[in-house]
Amino acid sequence: MSAIPASCTMGQMSDGRGIMNKVLLLVFALMALVPAQAHHVLGRPAYSLNEDSNTPPSMQVETQIGQYDVTYMVFPAFPRAGERGRVNLYATRLDNGQAFAGEVRFTVRDDKWFGDKHEETLGTQLPDDHVYRQGFVFKEDGDYIITAEFEADGEPYIIDFPLRIGQPAGVGPIGVTVGVIVLILLGVNLLKRKQLARVKVRYARDELPQKAREQ
Amino acid sequence: MIMTHPGLPENWAWLVMAGMLVGGIWLLLASVPKSPRMRVISLASVPLLGPVVRKLAASRGVLLLLKVLTVLVFLLVIVAGLFGTPIPERNLATLLTWNLWWSGLILSVFFLGSAWCAICPWDTLAQWLVRHRLWKRVDSGSSLNLRVPRWLASVWPALFLFVALTWLELGVGITTSPYATAGIALLMVVLATASLALFQRKAFCRYFCPVGRTIGFYSQLSLLELRPIDGDTCARCTTLECYHGSDTIEPCPTWLVMGRMQQNTYCLSCGNCGQSCPQQNVAWRIRPPSVEALHSARPHWDEAWFMIGLLALTGFHGLTMMPFWETWMRKLAQVIGDSGQLLWSFSIGLVAVMAIIAALYAATIAITKAISHSRLDFKRLFSTFAFVALPLAFAYHMAHNLNHLVREGSGIGAVFANPLGIDTAPLSMMEKHARSMHMWLSQDTLFALQALLMLLGFWIAVQVIRYRGGALLEPGSRWSRLRLLPLLGFAIGITGFHLWLLMQPMIMRM
């Protein structure tokens, strides 16, 4: 936003205000045409920043389980190893919107396809103004799964959320791609050599009796 | 927080409906000529432009330059996706791939046919890796040159991969993940390379590539076609360089003979035919977009299913971007006990929409067969009238993508300046509003274009019903045309559904 220069006269300022009012009116009219909705696509991470608040960007996932709508937020949006971070969780009933008030237990495990997943308990929390806050510090970068567990109406609720600490390795997919392509090309080359050798042998077999007959 | 774009206003919808009414009445009352009058303009014969077109069709340099450029941009997308910010609206990989390329590609097909396939970076990289040459002909390179097995030699694999891509795009949400976007791009290069290393010519482009086949089918409705300048020259030709290639130019990658070409479906616009033809008898022509759907394109069972699949998937695409889709998913998730990303609920929704559209179409064909007492079997009618689905799918796909392109393309300049999105924060609400307000066209122009596209799609569908119906069903009295009413009902129902989708507010992609 640019400041009004000192040489600006009163008349110019009122003209400027008039334009500003018109612009604001237009902005509000357009905002009314483009309705904004305060929710996320279910189960998808969304990154948000509100310029009116001094909170850092957060990563947010909204989903549902059984009778509850669960919102999970991670601060900061991109946590790193050795940095303090926090998970916020809200759970409200789908039928009447009432917030869950019992205990929630948070655990964490490695998000691996194979090998030891090594689960640890982060803590058990009670709500603070309907929000469950769980702090964390990770020693190493990687993919983790945070599990929130609670019990409501005699039913156990277990819900997993992904958490990425640090940047994912970019070299991995490139390495896999190059590796697979090299394997394919090597395999095809080997097969072609075999084919060629077979053709040579067949050719030699056909040639020899013909030469013998000619002699 | 997500934002929605306003839908098509009611006035425009009334206009489209009035057009549909006129089209429907015309179908029932107007007489059908034996063959449609189709005027084509060969670009090679246009004064001043003609020599340029001929030169471009026979030149390799321009195409190679474009290929190199697309490969460079593609590699930048990979680097940005793997090493850049995970914020989708700040990363070149997601913004360029989903907001610009995928949206613009479908629109480009209408004007340029399958031009994208000629410069596709997946195929170019595969070609360089397997053939070890930038462009000159190589007998086999590192390829086994196997025949494609009969069970794979159809468009079923492409349809399956298109459904899988839709599932990944809308269900898993790779459109909002730069890392996953780059991963999919790399996977496509692996698939193209593997296919080129195993099979003859470009089997990947002809049978497997979901994007290529989508472009191929839609290009039946393109304004542009690559055809012989003089049909007699092709009829006299005995060497068929277009099919076999020349000493330096590769043969047609999809086994087409230029002299017998009737439809764009499998043409990759690579220009090999033009470059290898010793008579320089191949050129681009401008034509009415309906010519193939009306009579030139030949019906096939697998291709009919691909067209019905396109119709179902385009509608499904639109449906998932409506705010009420989430409410439906929530309700379904509650019934089946789904949680997390609600992938089961999404998958059920996808299968259900595809099944409903296929069942509706099959029922339409069954009723048409029953009331017309046709001796033709169900399969033949199903394959032939599937061309009705193509303009309906294409028109809605273009209208939907136009919304994305016009309303969400404004951030692309900033992303090109910082492709990896280094040190950027997520878009604030003010920036999101600013982006959605900086449209590439005025909102009224966008609505007018959307309405026109819907009318165009419906009009071509009606024409297909007239011509294909007239040619296929036995002639009778004037009122015998009422036998085509079920097909007209199908076209009206689908256009009405698409119109309703366009009238809803649509969720902004990122």
XYZ file of C-alpha atoms in Angstrom:
725
model
C 0.000 0.000 0.000
C 1.446 3.398 -0.964
C 1.396 6.387 1.405
C -0.216 9.729 0.410
C 2.537 12.143 -0.573
C 2.990 15.300 1.541
C 2.218 17.661 -1.394
C -1.267 16.205 -1.858
C -4.026 18.852 -1.511
C -7.314 18.425 0.364
C -9.306 18.231 -2.874
C -7.080 15.522 -4.234
C -7.447 13.629 -0.986
C -11.242 13.742 -1.116
C -11.070 12.576 -4.762
C -8.759 9.810 -3.617
C -11.202 8.841 -0.874
C -14.042 8.784 -3.385
C -12.080 6.441 -5.626
C -11.076 4.353 -2.610
C -14.734 4.093 -1.538
C -15.722 3.012 -5.034
C -12.918 0.445 -5.127
C -13.932 -0.885 -1.705
C -17.565 -1.050 -2.798
C -16.517 -2.977 -5.899
C -14.347 -5.319 -3.817
C -17.228 -6.040 -1.422
C -19.658 -6.492 -4.321
C -17.284 -8.976 -5.948
C -16.671 -10.705 -2.643
C -20.417 -11.184 -2.339
C -20.412 -12.741 -5.825
C -17.615 -15.117 -4.856
C -18.879 -16.757 -1.675
C -16.107 -18.056 0.540
C -16.717 -21.123 2.651
C -14.990 -21.889 5.868
C -14.221 -25.506 5.321
C -11.690 -27.749 3.588
C -11.956 -30.537 1.107
C -12.301 -33.554 3.360
C -9.162 -35.469 4.186
C -6.858 -33.207 2.165
C -4.101 -31.141 3.696
C -4.621 -27.416 3.204
C -2.152 -24.686 4.043
C -3.518 -21.448 5.365
C -2.362 -18.003 6.314
C -4.527 -15.263 7.634
C -2.884 -11.879 7.158
C -4.986 -10.424 9.985
C -3.411 -12.700 12.594
C 0.151 -13.116 13.709
C -0.006 -16.905 13.762
C 2.428 -18.760 11.492
C 1.108 -20.678 8.448
C -0.551 -23.914 9.468
C -1.351 -27.214 7.816
C -4.918 -28.324 8.344
C -6.794 -31.535 7.619
C -10.513 -31.965 8.168
C -12.158 -35.359 8.179
C -14.807 -37.367 9.909
C -15.027 -40.614 11.808
C -18.190 -42.266 13.093
C -20.300 -39.591 14.735
C -17.523 -36.975 14.862
C -16.181 -34.275 12.592
C -12.461 -33.928 13.353
C -10.198 -30.991 12.510
C -6.479 -31.341 12.923
C -3.977 -28.491 12.632
C -0.203 -28.548 12.684
C 1.898 -25.529 13.658
C 4.129 -24.622 11.927
C 2.849 -25.781 8.502
C 6.251 -27.253 7.626
C 7.862 -28.454 10.853
C 11.546 -29.374 10.878
C 13.624 -31.752 12.981
C 14.713 -30.174 16.274
C 11.983 -27.493 16.091
C 9.102 -27.315 18.546
C 5.744 -27.917 16.929
C 2.140 -28.367 17.996
C -0.885 -30.356 16.965
C -4.344 -28.895 17.621
C -7.378 -31.128 17.430
C -11.098 -30.359 17.584
C -13.818 -32.968 17.482
C -17.486 -32.067 17.205
C -20.534 -34.300 16.911
C -22.010 -34.430 13.426
C -25.620 -34.435 14.669
C -25.616 -31.506 17.116
C -22.201 -29.839 16.731
C -21.349 -30.437 20.412
C -17.606 -30.474 21.083
C -16.040 -33.659 22.480
C -14.909 -33.128 26.084
C -13.184 -36.398 27.104
C -9.483 -37.336 27.003
C -7.552 -37.717 23.742
C -4.358 -39.793 23.565
C -1.765 -38.916 20.913
C 0.774 -41.431 19.638
C 3.270 -41.269 16.796
C 4.834 -43.906 14.551
C 7.028 -43.994 11.440
C 5.061 -43.932 8.183
C 6.894 -46.794 6.496
C 5.652 -49.527 4.194
C 8.129 -52.052 5.566
C 10.229 -52.510 8.700
C 9.823 -51.430 12.327
C 7.224 -48.658 12.698
C 8.374 -47.819 16.257
C 5.355 -46.317 18.042
C 5.746 -43.751 20.855
C 3.195 -41.997 23.039
C 3.240 -38.210 22.737
C 0.796 -37.563 25.569
C -2.794 -37.607 26.778
C -4.620 -34.281 26.713
C -7.756 -32.725 28.152
C -9.537 -29.981 26.207
C -8.590 -26.361 26.667
C -11.523 -24.321 25.353
C -12.613 -27.387 23.293
C -9.137 -27.682 21.709
C -6.684 -30.518 22.385
C -3.112 -29.211 22.123
C -0.184 -31.617 21.853
C 3.394 -30.369 21.520
C 6.178 -32.306 19.762
C 9.856 -32.158 18.833
C 11.210 -34.633 16.273
C 14.893 -35.584 16.175
C 14.913 -36.704 12.532
C 13.262 -35.655 9.263
C 10.800 -38.146 7.818
C 7.195 -39.199 7.321
C 5.236 -39.902 10.479
C 1.686 -40.828 11.404
C 0.090 -39.093 14.377
C -2.738 -41.128 15.872
C -5.429 -39.543 17.990
C -7.460 -41.963 20.135
C -10.552 -41.251 22.190
C -13.605 -43.038 23.450
C -17.152 -41.758 23.004
C -20.497 -43.496 23.662
C -18.545 -46.622 24.625
C -16.979 -46.770 21.143
C -13.218 -46.418 20.538
C -12.262 -43.778 17.954
C -8.821 -44.037 16.329
C -7.811 -41.594 13.637
C -4.496 -41.282 11.776
C -3.054 -38.072 10.343
C 0.073 -37.816 8.211
C 2.870 -35.516 9.374
C 5.915 -34.629 7.298
C 8.992 -33.402 9.173
C 11.462 -31.575 6.901
C 11.443 -31.661 3.100
C 10.855 -35.038 1.398
C 13.853 -36.394 -0.510
C 13.536 -35.177 -4.078
C 16.299 -37.460 -5.307
C 14.319 -40.607 -4.390
C 11.714 -40.511 -7.205
C 14.365 -39.450 -9.720
C 16.603 -42.320 -8.591
C 13.761 -44.827 -8.848
C 12.787 -43.518 -12.317
C 16.354 -43.632 -13.628
C 16.857 -47.076 -12.051
C 13.693 -48.539 -13.603
C 14.475 -47.056 -17.040
C 18.071 -48.342 -16.929
C 16.791 -51.795 -15.919
C 14.265 -51.825 -18.779
C 16.825 -50.715 -21.344
C 19.459 -53.158 -20.059
C 16.952 -56.010 -20.078
C 15.837 -55.172 -23.611
C 19.483 -54.924 -24.764
C 20.302 -58.316 -23.268
C 17.280 -59.879 -24.963
C 18.242 -58.264 -28.261
C 21.784 -59.632 -27.988
C 20.379 -63.094 -27.341
C 18.069 -62.729 -30.343
C 21.011 -61.644 -32.488
C 23.169 -64.544 -31.274
C 20.342 -66.978 -32.088
C 20.018 -65.515 -35.590
C 23.784 -65.851 -36.109
C 23.760 -69.490 -34.985
C 20.787 -70.249 -37.247
C 22.495 -68.487 -40.137
C 25.735 -70.414 -39.545
C 23.791 -73.712 -39.402
C 22.053 -72.938 -42.689
C 25.263 -71.706 -44.321
C 27.499 -74.700 -43.448
C 25.539 -77.481 -45.208
C 25.113 -75.212 -48.249
C 28.908 -74.606 -48.454
C 29.558 -78.330 -47.981
C 27.186 -79.117 -50.857
C 28.917 -76.530 -53.054
C 32.343 -78.099 -52.300
C -10.403 -21.884 3.702
C -11.643 -22.692 0.214
C -13.365 -20.382 -2.207
C -15.967 -20.940 -4.872
C -16.477 -19.421 -8.315
C -19.982 -18.218 -9.207
C -21.970 -20.451 -11.535
C -23.608 -19.650 -14.863
C -26.499 -17.178 -14.346
C -30.063 -18.301 -14.969
C -30.525 -16.085 -18.049
C -27.791 -17.898 -19.903
C -29.250 -21.246 -18.875
C -32.672 -20.226 -20.275
C -30.977 -19.268 -23.532
C -29.317 -22.676 -23.798
C -32.606 -24.407 -23.008
C -34.366 -22.410 -25.723
C -31.662 -23.494 -28.158
C -32.162 -27.109 -27.074
C -35.896 -26.821 -27.709
C -35.307 -25.482 -31.220
C -32.726 -28.217 -31.894
C -35.091 -30.927 -30.654
C -38.010 -29.742 -32.795
C -35.735 -29.397 -35.809
C -34.511 -32.990 -35.352
C -38.079 -34.241 -35.509
C -39.328 -32.088 -38.375
C -36.486 -31.279 -40.779
C -35.610 -33.732 -43.550
C -32.208 -35.427 -43.422
C -29.956 -35.149 -46.474
C -28.157 -38.373 -47.444
C -24.730 -36.995 -46.590
C -23.850 -33.818 -44.733
C -22.501 -30.880 -46.741
C -18.995 -30.363 -45.474
C -16.716 -27.664 -46.848
C -13.035 -27.946 -46.062
C -10.281 -25.414 -46.644
C -6.819 -26.774 -47.270
C -4.338 -24.475 -45.572
C -1.798 -25.422 -48.252
C -3.930 -23.702 -50.878
C -4.523 -20.460 -48.983
C -2.627 -17.605 -50.678
C 0.479 -16.502 -48.746
C -0.230 -18.953 -45.916
C -0.066 -22.013 -48.186
C 3.702 -22.077 -48.850
C 4.399 -21.525 -45.137
C 2.100 -24.406 -44.171
C 3.712 -26.708 -46.749
C 7.179 -25.758 -45.516
C 6.227 -26.302 -41.882
C 4.614 -29.680 -42.675
C 7.821 -30.831 -44.387
C 10.239 -29.305 -41.859
C 11.705 -31.121 -38.886
C 13.459 -28.171 -37.241
C 10.438 -26.309 -35.856
C 8.970 -29.461 -34.356
C 12.299 -30.422 -32.793
C 12.643 -26.961 -31.282
C 9.160 -27.182 -29.773
C 9.936 -30.656 -28.420
C 13.118 -29.428 -26.760
C 11.202 -26.518 -25.217
C 8.439 -28.737 -23.800
C 11.022 -31.171 -22.425
C 12.818 -28.290 -20.678
C 9.569 -27.028 -19.128
C 8.677 -30.609 -18.161
C 12.038 -31.047 -16.396
C 11.458 -27.751 -14.587
C 8.072 -29.094 -13.429
C 9.802 -32.219 -12.059
C 12.451 -30.182 -10.235
C 9.841 -27.773 -8.834
C 7.610 -30.628 -7.736
C 10.348 -32.602 -6.000
C 12.446 -29.819 -4.538
C 10.052 -26.854 -4.322
C 7.531 -25.722 -1.743
C 4.648 -28.076 -0.887
C 2.218 -25.130 -1.094
C 0.358 -25.996 -4.312
C -0.570 -22.458 -5.352
C 3.065 -21.338 -5.057
C 4.680 -24.230 -6.919
C 5.093 -24.343 -10.700
C 4.487 -28.114 -10.806
C 0.902 -27.958 -9.567
C -0.096 -24.599 -11.012
C 1.298 -25.229 -14.494
C 0.170 -28.863 -14.685
C -3.351 -28.619 -13.356
C -4.422 -24.995 -13.771
C -2.818 -24.195 -17.097
C -1.779 -27.331 -19.004
C -4.645 -29.702 -18.214
C -7.265 -26.963 -18.502
C -5.791 -25.424 -21.649
C -5.017 -28.755 -23.322
C -8.679 -29.726 -23.705
C -9.483 -26.313 -25.175
C -6.501 -26.525 -27.539
C -7.854 -29.768 -29.023
C -10.814 -27.907 -30.521
C -8.538 -25.554 -32.460
C -5.371 -27.610 -32.981
C -6.481 -31.237 -32.784
C -3.836 -33.557 -31.395
C -0.991 -31.012 -31.782
C 0.045 -31.594 -28.165
C 0.865 -35.257 -28.920
C 3.450 -34.081 -31.487
C 5.456 -32.290 -28.790
C 4.538 -34.440 -25.762
C 7.565 -34.572 -23.420
C 6.743 -38.097 -22.133
C 7.038 -39.522 -25.635
C 9.960 -37.271 -26.627
C 12.027 -38.389 -23.625
C 11.100 -42.030 -24.247
C 12.080 -41.636 -27.896
C 15.468 -40.163 -27.037
C 16.148 -42.842 -24.426
C 15.156 -45.825 -26.566
C 16.081 -44.677 -30.072
C 19.248 -42.799 -28.971
C 18.629 -40.127 -31.633
C 17.102 -36.674 -31.513
C 14.892 -37.227 -34.546
C 16.396 -39.296 -37.388
C 15.027 -42.745 -38.168
C 16.540 -45.682 -36.323
C 15.581 -49.234 -37.243
C 14.966 -50.415 -33.714
C 17.412 -48.801 -31.267
C 16.904 -50.417 -27.861
C 13.461 -51.742 -28.738
C 12.354 -55.344 -28.962
C 9.713 -54.303 -31.520
C 7.204 -56.857 -30.278
C 3.632 -56.904 -31.526
C 1.150 -55.586 -28.968
C -0.732 -58.636 -27.615
C -4.265 -58.843 -28.965
C -5.807 -58.451 -25.490
C -3.976 -55.149 -25.050
C -4.510 -53.793 -28.563
C -7.565 -51.657 -27.819
C -8.388 -48.502 -25.909
C -9.463 -50.434 -22.786
C -6.021 -49.904 -21.140
C -6.286 -46.149 -21.807
C -9.799 -46.059 -20.332
C -8.610 -47.955 -17.251
C -5.663 -45.558 -16.834
C -7.963 -42.553 -17.299
C -10.205 -43.793 -14.484
C -7.069 -44.356 -12.354
C -5.812 -40.856 -13.155
C -9.187 -39.380 -12.188
C -9.067 -41.313 -8.921
C -5.583 -39.983 -8.170
C -6.473 -36.459 -9.267
C -9.749 -36.032 -7.432
C -9.759 -38.779 -4.814
C -6.192 -38.791 -3.544
C -5.789 -35.129 -4.455
C -2.497 -35.108 -6.337
C -3.561 -31.770 -7.837
C -2.722 -30.150 -4.496
C 0.587 -31.967 -4.059
C 3.572 -30.766 -6.120
C 5.561 -33.841 -5.037
C 2.864 -36.282 -6.212
C 2.385 -34.299 -9.437
C 6.084 -34.705 -10.232
C 5.847 -38.391 -9.268
C 2.990 -38.990 -11.737
C 4.907 -37.134 -14.456
C 7.922 -39.402 -13.904
C 5.680 -42.480 -13.905
C 4.304 -41.491 -17.314
C 7.851 -41.227 -18.689
C 8.617 -44.722 -17.332
C 5.435 -46.151 -18.925
C 6.142 -44.462 -22.279
C 9.762 -45.700 -22.232
C 8.801 -49.249 -21.259
C 6.193 -49.402 -24.017
C 8.576 -48.032 -26.645
C 11.303 -50.452 -25.530
C 8.969 -53.451 -25.773
C 6.495 -52.816 -28.574
C 6.487 -51.739 -32.209
C 6.093 -48.077 -33.109
C 4.246 -45.978 -30.475
C 1.930 -48.450 -28.794
C 1.812 -46.276 -25.665
C 0.335 -43.338 -27.584
C -2.122 -45.513 -29.504
C -3.402 -47.856 -26.798
C -2.285 -46.905 -23.294
C -1.886 -43.144 -22.821
C -5.029 -41.774 -21.098
C -4.191 -38.208 -22.085
C -3.364 -39.123 -25.681
C -6.552 -41.111 -26.139
C -8.657 -38.351 -24.606
C -7.053 -35.894 -27.022
C -7.522 -38.407 -29.851
C -11.250 -38.855 -29.299
C -11.882 -35.169 -28.729
C -9.886 -34.326 -31.862
C -12.656 -36.008 -33.853
C -14.439 -32.731 -33.103
C -11.476 -30.519 -33.906
C -11.512 -27.756 -36.501
C -8.221 -29.045 -37.911
C -7.242 -32.232 -39.699
C -4.121 -33.564 -41.412
C -5.177 -35.048 -44.747
C -3.949 -35.609 -48.332
C -4.020 -32.529 -50.556
C -5.013 -34.646 -53.546
C -6.769 -37.969 -53.001
C -5.818 -39.298 -56.467
C -2.106 -38.902 -55.740
C -2.539 -41.146 -52.693
C -4.655 -43.616 -54.695
C -1.852 -43.971 -57.255
C 0.872 -44.284 -54.613
C 2.386 -47.765 -54.308
C 5.276 -47.022 -51.956
C 3.248 -45.711 -48.976
C 6.064 -43.758 -47.321
C 3.503 -42.397 -44.838
C 2.971 -45.941 -43.519
C 6.486 -47.398 -43.995
C 8.548 -44.237 -43.496
C 11.535 -43.191 -45.579
C 15.304 -43.630 -45.127
C 15.446 -40.779 -42.644
C 11.845 -40.344 -41.446
C 10.077 -42.721 -39.071
C 6.873 -44.406 -40.289
C 3.460 -43.400 -38.937
C 3.698 -44.166 -35.195
C 0.120 -45.448 -35.067
C -0.029 -47.501 -38.291
C -2.121 -45.068 -40.343
C -2.156 -44.768 -44.147
C -2.715 -41.157 -45.159
C -4.741 -42.003 -48.263
C -7.282 -43.929 -46.214
C -7.478 -41.608 -43.242
C -11.076 -40.858 -42.246
C -10.726 -39.762 -38.639
C -8.302 -37.950 -36.326
C -8.605 -40.426 -33.431
C -5.183 -42.040 -33.751
C -3.308 -39.261 -35.545
C -0.573 -37.844 -33.302
C 0.090 -34.844 -35.573
C 3.764 -35.850 -35.589
C 4.065 -34.852 -39.239
C 6.024 -37.976 -40.268
C 3.611 -38.497 -43.161
C 4.153 -34.967 -44.445
C 7.912 -35.217 -44.142
C 8.221 -38.632 -45.765
C 5.747 -38.104 -48.628
C 7.805 -37.669 -51.831
C 4.903 -35.752 -53.437
C 4.502 -33.420 -50.446
C 0.822 -34.334 -50.629
C -0.088 -33.884 -46.946
C -1.409 -30.669 -45.427
C -3.532 -29.246 -42.637
C -7.176 -28.515 -43.459
C -9.852 -26.518 -41.678
C -13.209 -28.277 -41.550
C -16.542 -28.244 -39.722
C -15.992 -29.809 -36.280
C -18.838 -32.283 -36.668
C -17.659 -34.082 -39.809
C -16.243 -37.194 -38.128
C -18.901 -37.649 -35.479
C -21.610 -37.365 -38.134
C -20.364 -39.903 -40.624
C -16.569 -40.352 -41.155
C -15.600 -42.036 -37.885
C -16.184 -45.775 -37.767
C -17.832 -47.293 -34.700
C -15.945 -49.804 -32.526
C -17.022 -51.482 -29.300
C -13.987 -50.472 -27.175
C -13.997 -46.938 -28.569
C -17.705 -46.580 -27.789
C -16.960 -47.454 -24.172
C -14.144 -44.925 -24.099
C -16.541 -42.209 -25.298
C -19.160 -43.174 -22.708
C -16.358 -43.248 -20.111
C -15.324 -39.728 -21.132
C -18.906 -38.541 -20.746
C -19.196 -40.078 -17.282
C -15.798 -38.867 -16.083
C -16.247 -35.272 -17.259
C -19.583 -35.051 -15.426
C -18.035 -36.695 -12.380
C -15.170 -34.196 -12.523
C -17.630 -31.328 -12.339
C -19.662 -32.993 -9.613
C -16.665 -33.357 -7.272
C -15.963 -29.625 -7.494
C -19.416 -28.708 -6.192
C -19.671 -27.799 -2.504
C -22.534 -30.292 -2.015
C -20.282 -33.202 -3.110
C -18.547 -33.012 0.265
C -21.883 -33.266 2.078
C -22.731 -36.374 0.048
C -19.339 -37.884 0.838
C -19.801 -37.185 4.550
C -23.173 -38.934 4.547
C -21.820 -41.906 2.613
C -18.773 -42.105 4.904
C -21.085 -42.238 7.912
C -23.081 -45.080 6.382
C -20.046 -47.210 5.461
C -17.851 -46.163 8.415
C -15.178 -44.515 6.263
C -12.614 -42.138 7.784
C -9.339 -40.390 6.962
C -9.268 -39.308 3.304
C -12.668 -40.919 2.634
C -11.174 -42.814 -0.292
C -13.733 -45.616 -0.076
C -16.582 -43.131 -0.216
C -14.956 -41.355 -3.147
C -14.339 -44.634 -5.007
C -17.966 -45.689 -4.529
C -19.072 -42.277 -5.846
C -16.819 -42.634 -8.906
C -18.028 -46.144 -9.746
C -21.660 -45.148 -9.128
C -21.525 -42.131 -11.480
C -19.827 -44.203 -14.204
C -22.356 -47.013 -13.785
C -25.337 -44.630 -13.863
C -24.199 -42.921 -17.081
C -23.370 -46.254 -18.773
C -26.705 -47.749 -17.663
C -28.619 -44.674 -18.884
C -26.951 -44.901 -22.266
C -27.452 -48.667 -22.523
C -31.127 -48.253 -21.589
C -31.512 -45.535 -24.258
C -30.065 -47.876 -26.887
C -32.246 -50.773 -25.710
C -35.412 -48.619 -25.941
C -34.372 -47.273 -29.372
C -33.842 -50.840 -30.583
C -37.167 -51.977 -29.187
C -39.300 -49.154 -30.623
C -37.572 -49.125 -33.991
C -37.773 -52.940 -34.388
C -34.197 -52.732 -35.678
C -32.599 -55.938 -36.883
C -29.194 -54.573 -35.961
C -27.771 -56.060 -32.811
C -27.463 -54.099 -29.568
C -23.658 -53.933 -29.803
C -23.752 -52.274 -33.229
C -26.293 -49.675 -32.124
C -24.390 -49.082 -28.871
C -21.134 -48.466 -30.777
C -22.677 -46.259 -33.459
C -24.683 -43.941 -31.247
C -21.790 -43.487 -28.795
C -20.764 -40.602 -31.054
C -23.695 -38.733 -29.473
C -21.808 -38.818 -26.167
C -18.615 -37.326 -27.589
C -19.781 -33.733 -28.319
C -21.717 -33.653 -25.044
C -18.595 -34.659 -23.075
C -16.267 -32.383 -25.033
C -18.526 -29.315 -24.770
C -18.932 -29.666 -21.004
C -15.236 -30.450 -20.518
C -14.288 -27.269 -22.406
C -16.863 -25.125 -20.570
C -15.695 -26.471 -17.189
C -11.990 -26.087 -17.987
C -12.549 -22.578 -19.332
C -13.746 -21.642 -15.839
C -10.504 -22.984 -14.304
C -8.311 -21.390 -16.923
C -9.908 -17.944 -16.954
C -10.375 -17.644 -13.190
C -7.337 -19.496 -11.844
C -4.645 -18.819 -14.422
C -3.729 -15.359 -13.194
C -1.095 -16.522 -10.704
C 1.032 -18.235 -13.321
C 3.314 -15.249 -13.977
C 4.400 -15.037 -10.345
C 5.026 -18.776 -10.224
C 7.236 -18.652 -13.338
C 9.290 -15.942 -11.617
C 9.814 -18.265 -8.624
C 9.061 -21.802 -9.923
C 10.077 -23.582 -6.721
C 8.187 -21.132 -4.524
C 11.223 -20.525 -2.336
C 10.423 -18.554 0.850
C 6.757 -18.156 -0.048
C 3.787 -18.391 2.303
C 0.352 -19.827 1.462
C -1.977 -17.459 -0.361
C -3.823 -15.213 2.048
C -7.553 -14.705 1.647
C -6.905 -11.274 0.144
C -4.547 -12.765 -2.445
C -7.063 -15.516 -3.246
C -9.755 -12.898 -3.808
C -7.340 -10.847 -5.912
C -6.523 -13.913 -8.034
C -10.138 -14.801 -8.592
C -10.919 -11.201 -9.554
C -8.078 -10.925 -12.075
C -9.739 -12.974 -14.770
C -8.256 -13.483 -18.230
C -11.647 -12.666 -19.773
C -14.555 -10.670 -18.417
C -17.095 -12.704 -16.486
C -19.834 -12.012 -19.041
C -17.606 -13.197 -21.879
C -16.855 -16.365 -19.912
C -20.568 -17.039 -19.335
C -21.353 -16.372 -23.007
C -18.628 -18.794 -24.105
C -19.827 -21.455 -21.678
C -23.409 -21.139 -22.927
C -22.244 -21.239 -26.558
C -20.187 -24.364 -25.889
C -23.162 -26.117 -24.325
C -25.291 -25.219 -27.342
C -22.583 -26.352 -29.758
C -22.226 -29.711 -27.989
C -25.975 -30.279 -28.015
C -26.290 -29.192 -31.645
C -23.609 -31.628 -32.832
C -25.196 -34.402 -30.731
C -28.564 -33.728 -32.420
C -26.881 -33.805 -35.818
C -25.237 -37.141 -34.962
C -28.645 -38.546 -33.985
C -30.128 -37.321 -37.299
C -27.411 -38.626 -39.582
C -26.359 -41.807 -37.810
C -29.972 -42.564 -36.904
C -31.179 -41.901 -40.414
C -28.507 -44.109 -41.932
C -28.849 -46.961 -39.451
C -32.547 -47.352 -38.808
C -34.788 -48.522 -41.609
C -36.673 -45.736 -43.409
C -40.356 -45.250 -42.712
C -42.963 -42.521 -42.679
C -42.236 -38.997 -41.522
C -43.279 -39.938 -37.985
C -40.812 -42.810 -37.949
C -38.287 -40.259 -36.791
C -39.996 -40.449 -33.404
C -37.934 -43.624 -32.963
C -35.005 -41.316 -32.272
C -36.783 -39.699 -29.321
C -34.986 -41.805 -26.675
C -31.628 -40.628 -28.049
C -32.849 -37.032 -28.111
C -34.002 -37.490 -24.529
C -30.545 -38.774 -23.593
C -28.849 -35.739 -25.197
C -31.303 -33.349 -23.492
C -30.892 -35.078 -20.127
C -27.085 -35.009 -20.234
C -26.925 -31.404 -21.481
C -29.423 -30.428 -18.775
C -27.253 -32.121 -16.131
C -24.123 -30.367 -17.441
C -25.951 -27.047 -17.524
C -27.072 -27.540 -13.941
C -23.470 -28.328 -12.944
C -22.248 -25.151 -14.648
C -24.891 -23.128 -12.779
C -23.560 -24.264 -9.384
C -20.758 -22.420 -7.586
C -17.513 -24.329 -8.254
C -14.720 -24.854 -5.736
C -11.522 -22.989 -6.655
C -8.823 -25.584 -7.342
C -6.012 -23.886 -5.391
